[in-house]
Amino acid sequence: MRAAPAAVLVLLAALLPAGAHAGFHVETAGVAVLSPAGARTRLDMALADFGSPQYGGVLTGQLVYPHADAAFGWKAECKPAGCNFGCVPFNESVPPVQLGSEPGKRYIMLLDRGPKDSTGLPRPCFFLDKAFQAQLAGAAALLVANDHAGDLSTAVAPDDEDSTRELRQLTISAGLISQADGEALKALLRQGPLHVALNWTNLLPKAQKVSVQFWTNSNDECGLLCDTQRAFVKRFKSPAKKLQQQGLLDFQPHYLIWVCDRQTDSKEQCESQCIRDGRYCVPDPDGSIHSGYTGADVLKMNLRSLCFARVAGERGQPWLWFDFVERLGDECRMGDGNFTAECAQKVFDAIAGPDLGSPEGRAAWAACADASGSGPLTLLDEELQAQTGKGGEGAVAILPTVRINRKQYRGNLEAGSVLRAACAAFPSGAEPPVCVERWVSEDECAEGGVGWLACNSGANSTAGRTRCINTFSGWSCECGDGYMRVKDKATGGDACAEINECVASIIPWTRDDCKCLRCVCTNTAGGFNCSGPIPDYCTQEHDFGGCWRGEFGGKTYHACADNLRNYRHLAENGALNSTTKPFRCECPACFRAAPGGGCEPACDLGLCSDALGACLPGAAAAGGGRGGGGGAVVRGGGVGFLGVFGAMLCAAALTAGGLYAAYATVLRERLRSDVYRVMEDYIPLSAAPLADPNDPGDQASASPTSAHAFELR
């Protein structure tokens, strides 16, 4: 919504609308800090009089404060004014500020008001400019921190060509927060990422029948301002007429009236711009009281339109006003010289119909629209009283203005935005169907939307398992088999959480193909699979899983180790991938990886302890496979059998205590492994236990002990 054009502002000192002394009414919404969890800060923002506030909804996102100080989390430098002011395009910053468009992720930008010194800037840095630059950078909304203490105010768009271009393209919401609240948010940003929620849910009083008051003008020579009002009427007409006919909407057109101040205005001014001896006035449309149409001409046309609404409403057809003013704007134009009573009469005859166009209806309209005489007009006096504001309504000071259930609307005069605000004034859940149409409210169930992601839509929806339903205030989820509906803490909306049947159900205990010792339950999106018995691939029948194998001393050794427990754990948590197998290839006990691939003995295999699953302490390395099979003897240096035997006795004596302790440990670990195995069949455990050498499922080789069955302590 734009401020009054320059031609109007010039005359405000002389022609003051009733109630303008009350100031520009401020409408506020709420802001809450969602995370970090300990910072539950709540604050207010004054809605800007432009953009698209999401009436009735909540917008959550990560707060971004572009600043030269990297401590705020988003380092960027701009010239001549800092990036924190948002006065220049963010793609010119170093580095460029581009917030991205990741599905379901939104950014809310925080900027500072000002700067007061605009040296080097092409023009002063207006609030509208900041919002436009934030939108181009990818922000979903803008908060501007005030640069001084005091009450919040409402930002309006300046009346110039550049602002007009930006205003037409602006689609995000914007608001002003206090200086103190801005500093509080910046302090939190120094501590880490910050997520906030902008809340427009309770801005308007609720009613079964919503009241919308539209303050407009019949002048058609005010440039974009007039074009915007005509476009709004045309676009808003269809849904408004339907809601009126359904008894859900009370639409009331109004026309702003000024009063002539005889102490400062000349008699000529008052006569050209007023009727009834200066009691009701409108500023001259072209700023010249000596040429063209006068303010009095505009006021008389306003009165004809207002009277049409009054008479049509009394006859139960208030929606005809939309047809009347639309045709009036198309056919009775100032530039064509048709801004006359005769043209208005032709439009009346074409629109009125048999009831309103009857002799009685025509007479009622003519009497109401009679601007001659000098006495007060009750209808215009009611207009003056309505625009002063009462009961917290706020005075009407600019054109156009919209009130919804006695509260002033803030945002662009765009049919979808105004209708969204009107929808927010219905009781929750009682919004008419038009309120969820895409041109009115965001479809958060669209692919990539917040609701689409929360409800686990996409491929699952084609199977009928989950569905996202768009609502006026957000979305709701239908969660079928394999899913349960929960509340998303981050957004406050519905979500479909996938049920892990392998962990949170009795399926693994009751189905034969899931409950056997070598059976595995695999969790899938919205379901599960049971494997049935999985063979032990670490056998000759299955070629030892394709892992290395070799012959030493007449015995076959291989590198296949059963991995069923870890495989089961991954499957139950839906973490399997195409490369995950129920076994793994690793060198067996007393072997090491060979430089050329495969495995080689790490010591004389005759000194490999089956109980320990490792080489005995002090055993010499075999050296590239020179060790023979069990009982092989290393010869060299003149040492014979008796020498070796004596050395073994000494080694046995020295390590007896250690072996006893190790053996005790093995017994403890074996007992723990047995208990774990029993529990594992019924309860998913987080970590794999030490292997049981007597469990065939845990055997890694022909040796009775797995390569990792025991760890020296």
XYZ file of C-alpha atoms in Angstrom:
713
model
C 0.000 0.000 0.000
C 1.362 3.411 -0.911
C 1.293 6.732 0.840
C -0.926 9.521 -0.457
C 0.373 11.097 -3.688
C 2.202 14.393 -3.644
C -0.846 16.327 -4.872
C -2.750 15.200 -1.801
C 0.096 15.745 0.651
C 0.523 19.340 -0.466
C -2.970 20.123 0.687
C -2.980 18.231 3.972
C -2.065 21.357 5.892
C -5.219 23.011 4.610
C -7.589 20.091 4.189
C -7.263 17.816 7.213
C -9.259 14.573 7.207
C -11.150 14.121 10.411
C -9.121 12.028 12.835
C -5.766 12.669 11.139
C -4.570 14.347 14.324
C -4.704 10.930 16.001
C -1.609 9.841 14.049
C -0.906 6.761 11.955
C -2.237 3.677 13.751
C 0.364 1.001 14.563
C -0.550 -2.682 14.206
C 1.829 -5.165 15.835
C 2.539 -8.896 15.567
C 4.614 -11.253 17.696
C 8.136 -12.575 17.295
C 9.462 -15.545 19.307
C 12.923 -17.084 19.555
C 12.633 -20.856 19.000
C 16.247 -21.912 19.421
C 18.562 -22.074 21.214
C 16.147 -23.652 23.670
C 17.208 -21.572 26.660
C 16.455 -18.255 24.934
C 12.657 -18.049 24.904
C 12.616 -14.369 24.023
C 9.358 -12.803 22.853
C 9.033 -9.365 21.286
C 6.742 -7.208 19.157
C 7.101 -5.948 15.610
C 5.185 -3.095 14.008
C 3.829 -4.242 10.650
C 4.970 -2.251 7.637
C 2.235 -0.836 5.415
C 3.475 -2.857 2.458
C 4.497 -6.419 1.656
C 2.520 -9.572 2.380
C 2.125 -10.382 6.081
C 0.849 -13.929 6.546
C -2.297 -13.153 8.515
C -3.469 -16.192 10.441
C -0.163 -18.015 10.066
C 3.306 -18.463 11.520
C 6.564 -18.199 9.609
C 9.633 -19.874 11.095
C 13.162 -19.490 9.862
C 16.802 -18.968 10.642
C 17.707 -15.386 11.493
C 20.444 -13.883 9.322
C 22.231 -10.619 10.135
C 24.744 -9.775 7.364
C 27.584 -7.842 8.943
C 31.294 -7.192 8.534
C 31.816 -8.790 11.967
C 31.929 -12.564 11.435
C 30.843 -13.091 15.049
C 27.213 -12.633 13.962
C 27.411 -15.741 11.786
C 27.097 -14.236 8.301
C 30.115 -12.148 7.326
C 29.614 -9.735 4.430
C 30.908 -6.285 3.567
C 29.036 -3.650 1.566
C 29.867 -0.119 0.425
C 29.174 2.722 0.986
C 26.858 1.597 3.809
C 27.368 -1.653 5.726
C 25.438 -4.763 4.709
C 23.600 -4.567 8.028
C 21.606 -1.618 6.579
C 20.549 -3.396 3.366
C 20.805 -0.263 1.230
C 22.553 -1.830 -1.768
C 22.001 -5.134 -3.603
C 23.401 -8.063 -1.650
C 24.850 -9.616 -4.790
C 27.333 -6.720 -4.731
C 28.558 -7.537 -1.219
C 31.829 -9.335 -0.492
C 31.123 -12.209 -0.482
C 27.659 -12.032 -2.109
C 24.791 -12.754 0.269
C 22.658 -15.493 -1.281
C 20.481 -17.351 1.194
C 19.616 -20.230 -1.115
C 16.351 -22.065 -1.686
C 16.705 -25.383 0.100
C 13.269 -27.087 0.330
C 11.585 -26.501 3.662
C 14.231 -24.027 4.871
C 13.499 -20.325 5.303
C 15.606 -17.344 6.261
C 14.443 -14.228 8.092
C 16.772 -11.281 7.654
C 17.593 -8.789 10.402
C 18.740 -5.319 9.307
C 19.322 -1.983 11.010
C 17.360 1.194 10.448
C 19.308 3.969 8.738
C 22.004 4.978 8.197
C 21.305 8.597 9.085
C 24.196 9.695 6.891
C 23.298 8.686 3.315
C 26.528 10.028 1.796
C 27.466 7.959 -1.228
C 24.035 6.370 -1.565
C 21.869 7.212 -4.585
C 19.051 8.182 -2.206
C 18.115 7.805 1.456
C 17.832 4.147 2.480
C 14.082 3.642 2.869
C 12.474 0.767 4.768
C 10.978 -0.406 1.464
C 14.461 -0.583 -0.107
C 15.665 -2.835 2.713
C 12.716 -5.197 2.237
C 13.284 -5.331 -1.515
C 17.004 -6.118 -1.154
C 16.270 -8.781 1.487
C 13.768 -10.447 -0.843
C 16.259 -10.491 -3.732
C 18.793 -12.180 -1.422
C 16.310 -14.979 -0.682
C 14.815 -13.886 2.646
C 11.239 -14.924 3.441
C 10.705 -11.969 5.796
C 12.486 -8.907 7.167
C 12.920 -7.462 10.647
C 14.384 -3.966 10.942
C 15.856 -2.932 14.290
C 15.143 0.674 15.271
C 18.135 2.983 15.629
C 16.798 4.808 18.682
C 14.714 4.083 21.768
C 10.998 4.828 21.759
C 7.652 3.566 20.553
C 7.353 1.508 17.376
C 6.033 3.149 14.218
C 4.548 1.985 10.932
C 6.736 2.136 7.833
C 5.071 3.401 4.642
C 6.370 3.374 1.085
C 7.646 6.675 -0.362
C 5.882 8.101 -3.396
C 8.487 7.962 -6.171
C 9.118 5.962 -9.327
C 11.791 3.671 -7.848
C 9.598 2.829 -4.882
C 6.684 2.098 -7.199
C 8.789 -0.471 -9.062
C 9.901 -2.161 -5.846
C 6.420 -2.103 -4.353
C 4.936 -3.991 -7.288
C 7.469 -6.803 -6.884
C 7.549 -7.063 -3.083
C 6.041 -10.307 -1.773
C 7.692 -10.804 1.642
C 6.517 -9.419 4.976
C 8.380 -6.737 6.911
C 8.245 -5.258 10.396
C 10.042 -2.891 12.751
C 11.324 -4.017 16.161
C 12.668 -1.892 18.979
C 16.316 -1.009 19.385
C 16.509 -3.037 22.611
C 14.979 -6.129 20.983
C 17.365 -5.783 18.071
C 20.346 -5.753 20.414
C 18.994 -8.818 22.228
C 18.743 -10.778 18.965
C 22.259 -9.740 17.939
C 23.630 -10.915 21.296
C 22.030 -14.323 20.735
C 23.449 -14.499 17.207
C 26.933 -14.117 18.665
C 26.337 -17.374 20.541
C 25.384 -19.397 17.473
C 22.559 -20.053 14.963
C 19.212 -18.516 15.898
C 15.742 -19.579 14.765
C 12.716 -17.339 15.192
C 8.988 -17.424 14.447
C 6.880 -14.519 13.189
C 3.323 -14.931 14.413
C 0.267 -13.323 12.766
C -2.335 -15.727 14.183
C -4.150 -13.412 16.595
C -3.938 -10.000 14.957
C -7.641 -9.736 14.166
C -10.776 -10.316 16.268
C -12.730 -13.424 15.227
C -16.304 -13.363 13.923
C -18.672 -15.707 12.095
C -19.389 -12.847 9.684
C -16.289 -10.828 8.871
C -16.451 -7.067 8.383
C -14.227 -5.477 5.717
C -14.170 -1.687 5.346
C -12.475 -0.305 2.244
C -11.550 3.397 2.132
C -11.152 4.472 -1.479
C -11.744 7.342 -3.909
C -13.350 7.800 -7.336
C -10.507 9.991 -8.602
C -8.828 8.326 -11.599
C -5.912 10.718 -12.133
C -3.632 9.753 -9.232
C -1.363 7.398 -11.195
C -0.411 4.075 -9.654
C -2.501 4.743 -6.555
C -5.704 4.877 -8.605
C -4.639 1.954 -10.802
C -3.953 -0.139 -7.693
C -7.405 0.549 -6.254
C -9.196 -0.311 -9.506
C -7.175 -3.527 -9.891
C -8.003 -4.511 -6.314
C -11.752 -4.014 -6.848
C -11.718 -6.135 -10.011
C -9.760 -8.985 -8.429
C -11.515 -8.890 -5.062
C -15.007 -8.662 -6.573
C -15.652 -12.331 -7.359
C -14.767 -13.917 -3.985
C -16.236 -10.989 -2.061
C -19.582 -11.252 -3.876
C -19.751 -14.991 -3.153
C -18.994 -14.471 0.524
C -21.581 -11.679 0.718
C -24.231 -13.878 -0.882
C -23.377 -16.648 1.605
C -23.807 -14.239 4.509
C -20.131 -14.565 5.531
C -18.867 -11.097 4.598
C -20.051 -7.592 5.428
C -18.218 -5.416 2.890
C -18.521 -1.667 3.443
C -17.047 0.836 0.967
C -16.055 4.220 2.409
C -14.715 7.461 0.964
C -12.248 9.703 2.760
C -13.499 13.217 3.508
C -11.504 16.339 4.345
C -12.684 19.479 6.145
C -11.865 23.000 4.960
C -10.069 25.174 7.540
C -11.448 28.672 6.979
C -8.753 30.242 9.151
C -6.006 29.228 6.699
C -7.773 28.449 3.401
C -9.145 30.958 0.956
C -12.809 31.044 0.106
C -11.951 30.066 -3.453
C -10.154 26.926 -2.258
C -13.017 25.843 -0.075
C -15.606 26.447 -2.783
C -13.706 24.472 -5.446
C -12.903 21.526 -3.251
C -15.962 21.281 -1.005
C -19.734 21.076 -0.945
C -22.264 22.252 1.603
C -20.396 25.429 2.452
C -17.030 23.749 3.108
C -18.397 21.049 5.373
C -17.245 18.128 3.167
C -14.141 18.381 1.005
C -11.741 16.399 -1.200
C -8.358 17.713 -2.478
C -8.226 18.860 -6.082
C -7.284 15.845 -8.292
C -4.707 17.719 -10.400
C -3.557 20.266 -7.827
C -5.041 23.212 -9.727
C -8.300 24.831 -8.628
C -8.555 26.809 -11.870
C -8.486 23.955 -14.410
C -9.743 20.428 -14.897
C -12.022 18.702 -12.460
C -12.252 20.018 -8.915
C -12.221 18.364 -5.536
C -15.959 19.060 -5.368
C -16.457 17.021 -8.577
C -14.582 14.093 -7.009
C -16.590 14.317 -3.798
C -19.891 14.292 -5.728
C -18.831 11.145 -7.601
C -17.772 9.593 -4.306
C -21.219 10.411 -2.938
C -22.934 8.727 -5.913
C -20.904 5.535 -5.344
C -21.504 5.633 -1.595
C -25.229 6.107 -2.112
C -25.320 3.230 -4.584
C -23.804 0.972 -1.907
C -26.329 2.257 0.655
C -29.416 1.787 -1.530
C -28.254 -1.597 -2.921
C -27.552 -2.814 0.615
C -31.025 -1.790 1.787
C -32.462 -3.934 -1.006
C -30.370 -6.973 -0.090
C -27.905 -6.688 -2.988
C -24.781 -5.015 -1.535
C -22.484 -6.901 -3.940
C -23.777 -4.778 -6.872
C -21.444 -1.990 -5.663
C -18.474 -3.890 -7.132
C -20.073 -3.930 -10.592
C -21.048 -0.262 -10.304
C -17.615 1.125 -9.359
C -15.794 -1.146 -11.809
C -17.890 0.085 -14.709
C -17.792 3.647 -13.409
C -13.985 3.522 -13.440
C -13.932 2.119 -16.984
C -16.493 4.435 -18.584
C -16.573 7.667 -16.572
C -12.970 8.786 -16.742
C -11.557 12.254 -16.231
C -9.203 11.953 -19.185
C -12.171 11.292 -21.489
C -14.223 14.170 -20.091
C -16.886 11.715 -18.841
C -16.464 12.223 -15.094
C -20.041 13.489 -14.885
C -23.415 12.865 -13.310
C -24.827 11.841 -16.703
C -22.223 9.111 -17.130
C -22.842 7.867 -13.588
C -26.585 7.686 -14.350
C -25.914 5.492 -17.398
C -23.818 3.136 -15.305
C -26.563 3.028 -12.669
C -29.170 2.077 -15.260
C -26.922 -0.679 -16.647
C -26.118 -2.219 -13.274
C -29.158 -1.648 -11.063
C -31.427 -4.386 -12.379
C -35.212 -4.506 -12.036
C -35.357 -3.918 -8.270
C -32.766 -1.215 -7.709
C -33.540 0.248 -11.159
C -37.241 0.638 -10.404
C -38.632 4.180 -10.094
C -38.457 3.868 -6.320
C -34.857 2.685 -6.430
C -33.797 5.430 -8.838
C -35.488 8.036 -6.690
C -33.798 6.737 -3.514
C -30.385 6.867 -5.172
C -30.953 10.378 -6.593
C -32.146 11.750 -3.233
C -29.177 10.245 -1.396
C -26.683 11.625 -3.939
C -28.102 15.178 -4.011
C -25.133 17.415 -3.163
C -27.040 20.689 -3.539
C -28.129 22.776 -0.577
C -26.189 23.909 2.466
C -27.365 21.699 5.301
C -25.531 18.624 6.647
C -25.744 15.287 4.840
C -26.318 12.468 7.308
C -24.503 9.914 5.157
C -21.343 12.053 4.909
C -21.467 12.877 8.600
C -21.465 9.142 9.285
C -18.437 8.842 7.010
C -16.615 11.544 8.943
C -17.338 9.812 12.208
C -16.268 6.406 10.889
C -12.902 7.654 9.647
C -11.973 9.201 13.014
C -11.734 5.718 14.516
C -13.378 4.502 17.667
C -12.989 1.587 20.011
C -9.332 1.135 19.065
C -9.978 1.168 15.313
C -7.430 3.871 14.570
C -8.066 6.912 12.414
C -7.997 6.612 8.638
C -5.297 8.988 7.401
C -4.281 7.699 3.935
C -5.826 6.205 0.835
C -6.421 3.383 0.431
C -7.050 1.873 3.859
C -8.642 -1.456 4.788
C -10.157 -2.344 8.167
C -11.011 -5.935 9.033
C -13.169 -6.524 12.112
C -12.298 -2.972 13.270
C -8.522 -3.495 12.936
C -6.455 -1.814 10.229
C -4.937 -4.125 7.643
C -1.240 -3.721 6.908
C 0.260 -4.844 3.604
C -0.075 -4.391 -0.142
C -3.509 -3.561 -1.481
C -3.619 -6.868 -3.317
C -6.733 -9.011 -3.450
C -5.052 -12.227 -2.283
C -3.337 -10.544 0.677
C -6.466 -8.736 1.837
C -8.581 -11.873 1.454
C -6.021 -13.840 3.474
C -6.352 -11.284 6.258
C -10.140 -11.531 6.065
C -9.894 -15.321 6.275
C -7.814 -14.967 9.439
C -10.763 -13.170 11.036
C -12.998 -16.261 10.815
C -12.954 -18.730 13.716
C -10.155 -21.232 13.333
C -11.309 -24.163 11.219
C -14.370 -22.289 9.927
C -12.621 -20.511 7.040
C -14.495 -20.653 3.698
C -13.005 -22.897 0.973
C -11.605 -19.915 -0.936
C -9.190 -19.344 1.953
C -7.075 -22.385 1.037
C -6.799 -21.560 -2.657
C -3.203 -20.962 -3.702
C -3.693 -17.317 -4.656
C -4.877 -16.607 -1.102
C -2.675 -18.731 1.159
C 0.579 -20.540 0.572
C 0.220 -24.198 -0.328
C 2.614 -25.682 2.209
C 1.781 -29.144 0.884
C 3.326 -28.342 -2.486
C 6.411 -30.405 -3.289
C 9.319 -29.141 -1.215
C 7.026 -27.182 1.117
C 7.220 -27.324 4.896
C 4.096 -29.476 5.182
C 5.168 -31.733 2.320
C 8.393 -32.505 4.151
C 6.804 -32.840 7.593
C 4.165 -35.293 6.377
C 6.753 -37.481 4.625
C 4.976 -36.914 1.325
C 6.331 -37.679 -2.104
C 6.848 -41.318 -3.010
C 4.982 -42.451 0.110
C 1.826 -40.567 -0.853
C 1.531 -42.576 -4.082
C 1.233 -45.683 -1.942
C -1.464 -44.014 0.142
C 0.579 -44.132 3.324
C 0.876 -40.413 4.068
C -0.834 -37.307 2.786
C -0.386 -33.585 3.385
C -3.632 -31.576 3.503
C -3.280 -27.835 2.991
C -5.189 -25.712 5.522
C -5.518 -21.973 5.899
C -3.296 -21.809 8.976
C -0.776 -24.386 7.754
C -1.283 -28.063 7.032
C -2.430 -31.324 8.541
C -1.079 -34.816 7.982
C -2.861 -38.074 7.294
C -0.511 -40.843 8.410
C -1.319 -44.367 7.298
C 0.286 -47.762 7.848
C 3.858 -47.508 9.010
C 3.541 -43.884 10.200
C 2.134 -42.057 13.213
C 1.053 -38.425 13.517
C 3.091 -36.264 15.881
C 3.700 -32.559 16.513
C 6.809 -31.067 14.960
C 8.564 -29.071 17.701
C 10.289 -26.788 15.204
C 7.159 -25.701 13.316
C 4.338 -26.565 15.718
C 2.535 -28.324 12.870
C 1.633 -31.925 12.159
C 4.245 -34.429 11.083
C 4.222 -38.095 10.091
C 6.871 -40.011 12.019
C 7.900 -43.340 10.557
C 7.258 -46.336 12.841
C 10.150 -48.756 13.221
C 8.271 -52.056 13.299
C 11.506 -53.974 13.826
C 12.062 -52.214 17.159
C 8.706 -50.946 18.365
C 6.424 -53.873 17.575
C 6.061 -57.604 18.232
C 6.784 -58.503 14.608
C 10.362 -59.741 15.248
C 9.014 -62.057 17.986
C 6.055 -63.543 16.146
C 6.935 -63.992 12.480
C 8.959 -67.101 11.683
C 10.945 -65.345 8.965
C 11.988 -62.668 11.465
C 12.469 -64.466 14.777
C 14.916 -67.301 13.966
C 18.509 -67.007 15.194
C 19.789 -66.059 11.758
C 16.750 -64.097 10.652
C 16.851 -60.309 10.194
C 14.065 -57.704 10.285
C 14.792 -54.775 7.946
C 13.008 -51.481 8.567
C 11.850 -49.683 5.413
C 10.027 -46.408 4.761
C 6.564 -47.139 6.113
C 7.111 -50.876 6.450
C 9.541 -53.735 7.041
C 10.938 -56.911 5.487
C 11.826 -60.260 7.068
C 14.811 -62.054 5.615
C 14.224 -65.625 6.715
C 17.322 -67.660 7.670
C 20.514 -66.043 6.386
C 23.237 -68.647 5.660
C 26.654 -68.528 7.237
C 28.714 -67.336 4.300
C 31.967 -68.115 6.152
C 31.854 -71.784 5.135
C 33.379 -73.727 2.286
C 29.901 -74.193 0.843
C 29.747 -70.435 0.247
C 33.422 -70.110 -0.703
C 34.116 -68.279 2.569
C 32.279 -65.236 1.266
C 34.892 -64.783 -1.475
C 37.438 -63.661 1.134
C 41.105 -64.736 1.240
C 41.974 -68.284 2.210
C 45.229 -70.231 2.476
C 46.711 -73.610 3.478
C 49.230 -73.720 6.363
C 50.407 -76.953 7.950
C 47.593 -78.881 6.357
C 44.941 -76.568 7.780
C 42.758 -74.085 5.860
C 42.614 -70.536 7.155
C 40.324 -67.816 5.753
C 39.519 -64.147 6.258
C 35.727 -64.423 6.420
C 34.164 -63.262 9.690
C 30.446 -63.517 10.379
C 28.938 -60.037 10.811
C 25.311 -60.945 11.375
C 24.846 -59.042 14.616
C 26.045 -55.742 13.186
C 24.100 -56.472 9.995
C 20.951 -57.035 12.049
C 21.469 -53.799 13.974
C 21.821 -51.782 10.765
C 18.818 -53.497 9.190
C 16.550 -52.833 12.156
C 17.396 -49.135 11.968
C 16.962 -48.892 8.212
C 20.663 -48.170 7.700
C 21.530 -50.942 5.245
C 22.913 -49.997 1.879
C 23.743 -51.915 -1.283
C 27.253 -52.786 -0.061
C 26.345 -54.014 3.425
C 26.849 -57.775 3.885
C 26.217 -60.175 6.790
C 29.948 -60.985 6.862
C 33.219 -59.125 6.573
C 36.659 -59.963 5.224
C 39.509 -59.540 7.696
C 42.622 -61.544 8.473
C 42.046 -64.292 11.080
C 43.768 -64.553 14.428
C 47.576 -64.699 14.322
C 47.524 -63.367 10.715
C 48.190 -59.927 9.277
C 47.581 -58.243 5.941
C 50.203 -59.218 3.384
C 51.888 -56.449 1.350
C 50.750 -57.983 -1.914
C 47.217 -58.637 -0.730
C 45.609 -61.401 1.261
C 46.949 -62.459 4.650
C 50.161 -63.918 6.071
C 51.022 -65.410 9.476
C 51.979 -62.834 12.078
C 53.977 -65.423 14.053
C 54.865 -69.110 14.087
C 51.401 -70.645 13.969
C 52.598 -73.273 16.449
C 52.701 -70.402 18.973
C 49.194 -69.197 18.162
C 46.919 -69.628 21.159
C 43.471 -70.859 20.258
C 42.197 -69.756 23.682
C 43.536 -66.247 23.338
C 42.999 -65.902 19.624
C 46.438 -64.270 19.409
C 50.119 -65.057 19.282
C 51.649 -66.066 22.611
C 53.727 -63.335 24.287
C 57.299 -63.373 22.990
C 56.441 -65.398 19.877
C 58.639 -64.511 16.927
C 57.106 -63.226 13.726
C 56.800 -65.894 11.071
C 58.153 -63.580 8.383
C 56.313 -63.807 5.118
C 54.777 -67.239 5.591
C 57.883 -69.123 6.666
C 56.035 -70.528 9.660
C 54.642 -73.957 9.145
C 51.522 -75.504 10.468
C 50.792 -76.286 14.065
C 53.842 -77.721 15.831
C 56.293 -76.360 13.243
C 59.766 -75.560 14.588
C 61.995 -72.649 13.622
C 65.528 -73.845 13.038
C 68.760 -71.863 12.854
C 71.790 -70.729 14.875
C 72.572 -74.243 16.212
C 69.606 -74.374 18.503
C 67.974 -77.830 18.564
C 64.808 -79.321 19.873
C 65.925 -79.355 23.528
C 66.813 -75.662 23.358
C 63.454 -74.796 21.949
C 61.720 -76.989 24.491
C 63.632 -75.338 27.317
C 62.752 -71.902 26.034
C 59.095 -72.864 25.903
C 59.199 -74.098 29.503
C 60.743 -70.810 30.607
C 58.176 -68.862 28.688
C 55.394 -70.958 30.226
C 56.723 -70.315 33.718
C 57.060 -66.599 33.131
C 53.580 -66.224 31.669
C 51.621 -68.665 33.820
C 50.158 -65.899 35.934
C 49.273 -63.857 32.883
C 47.671 -66.826 31.147
C 45.579 -67.590 34.176
C 44.302 -64.026 34.290
C 43.698 -64.062 30.549
C 41.842 -67.383 30.801
C 39.623 -65.968 33.549
C 38.920 -62.994 31.373
C 37.998 -65.232 28.458
C 35.501 -67.062 30.670
C 33.936 -63.767 31.746
C 33.707 -62.552 28.165
C 32.252 -65.858 26.999
C 29.579 -65.674 29.674
C 28.812 -62.079 28.744
C 28.630 -63.038 25.080
C 26.131 -65.822 25.815
C 23.911 -63.465 27.821
C 24.165 -60.826 25.115
C 23.210 -63.319 22.429
C 20.051 -64.319 24.284
C 19.096 -60.663 24.819
C 19.920 -59.767 21.236
C 17.226 -62.121 19.983
C 14.586 -60.051 21.799
C 15.969 -56.585 22.426
C 18.064 -54.503 19.944
C 21.351 -53.600 21.623
C 23.495 -50.652 20.642
C 26.942 -52.247 20.488
C 28.183 -55.642 19.350
C 29.649 -57.855 22.106
C 32.882 -59.772 22.080
C 32.509 -62.861 19.926
C 31.746 -66.267 21.309
C 34.292 -68.843 20.036
C 31.764 -71.649 20.528
C 29.043 -69.931 18.491
C 29.249 -71.102 14.844
C 27.794 -67.789 13.779
C 30.812 -66.027 15.213
C 33.577 -68.240 13.883
C 35.982 -66.331 11.682
C 38.155 -69.208 10.519
C 39.029 -72.812 11.082
C 40.626 -71.639 14.312
C 38.152 -72.003 17.165
C 38.582 -68.336 18.143
C 37.566 -65.215 16.160
C 40.176 -62.658 15.206
C 38.620 -60.108 17.584
C 37.409 -62.439 20.284
C 39.801 -61.186 22.903
C 41.598 -57.955 23.658
C 44.722 -58.001 25.889
C 44.346 -55.767 28.958
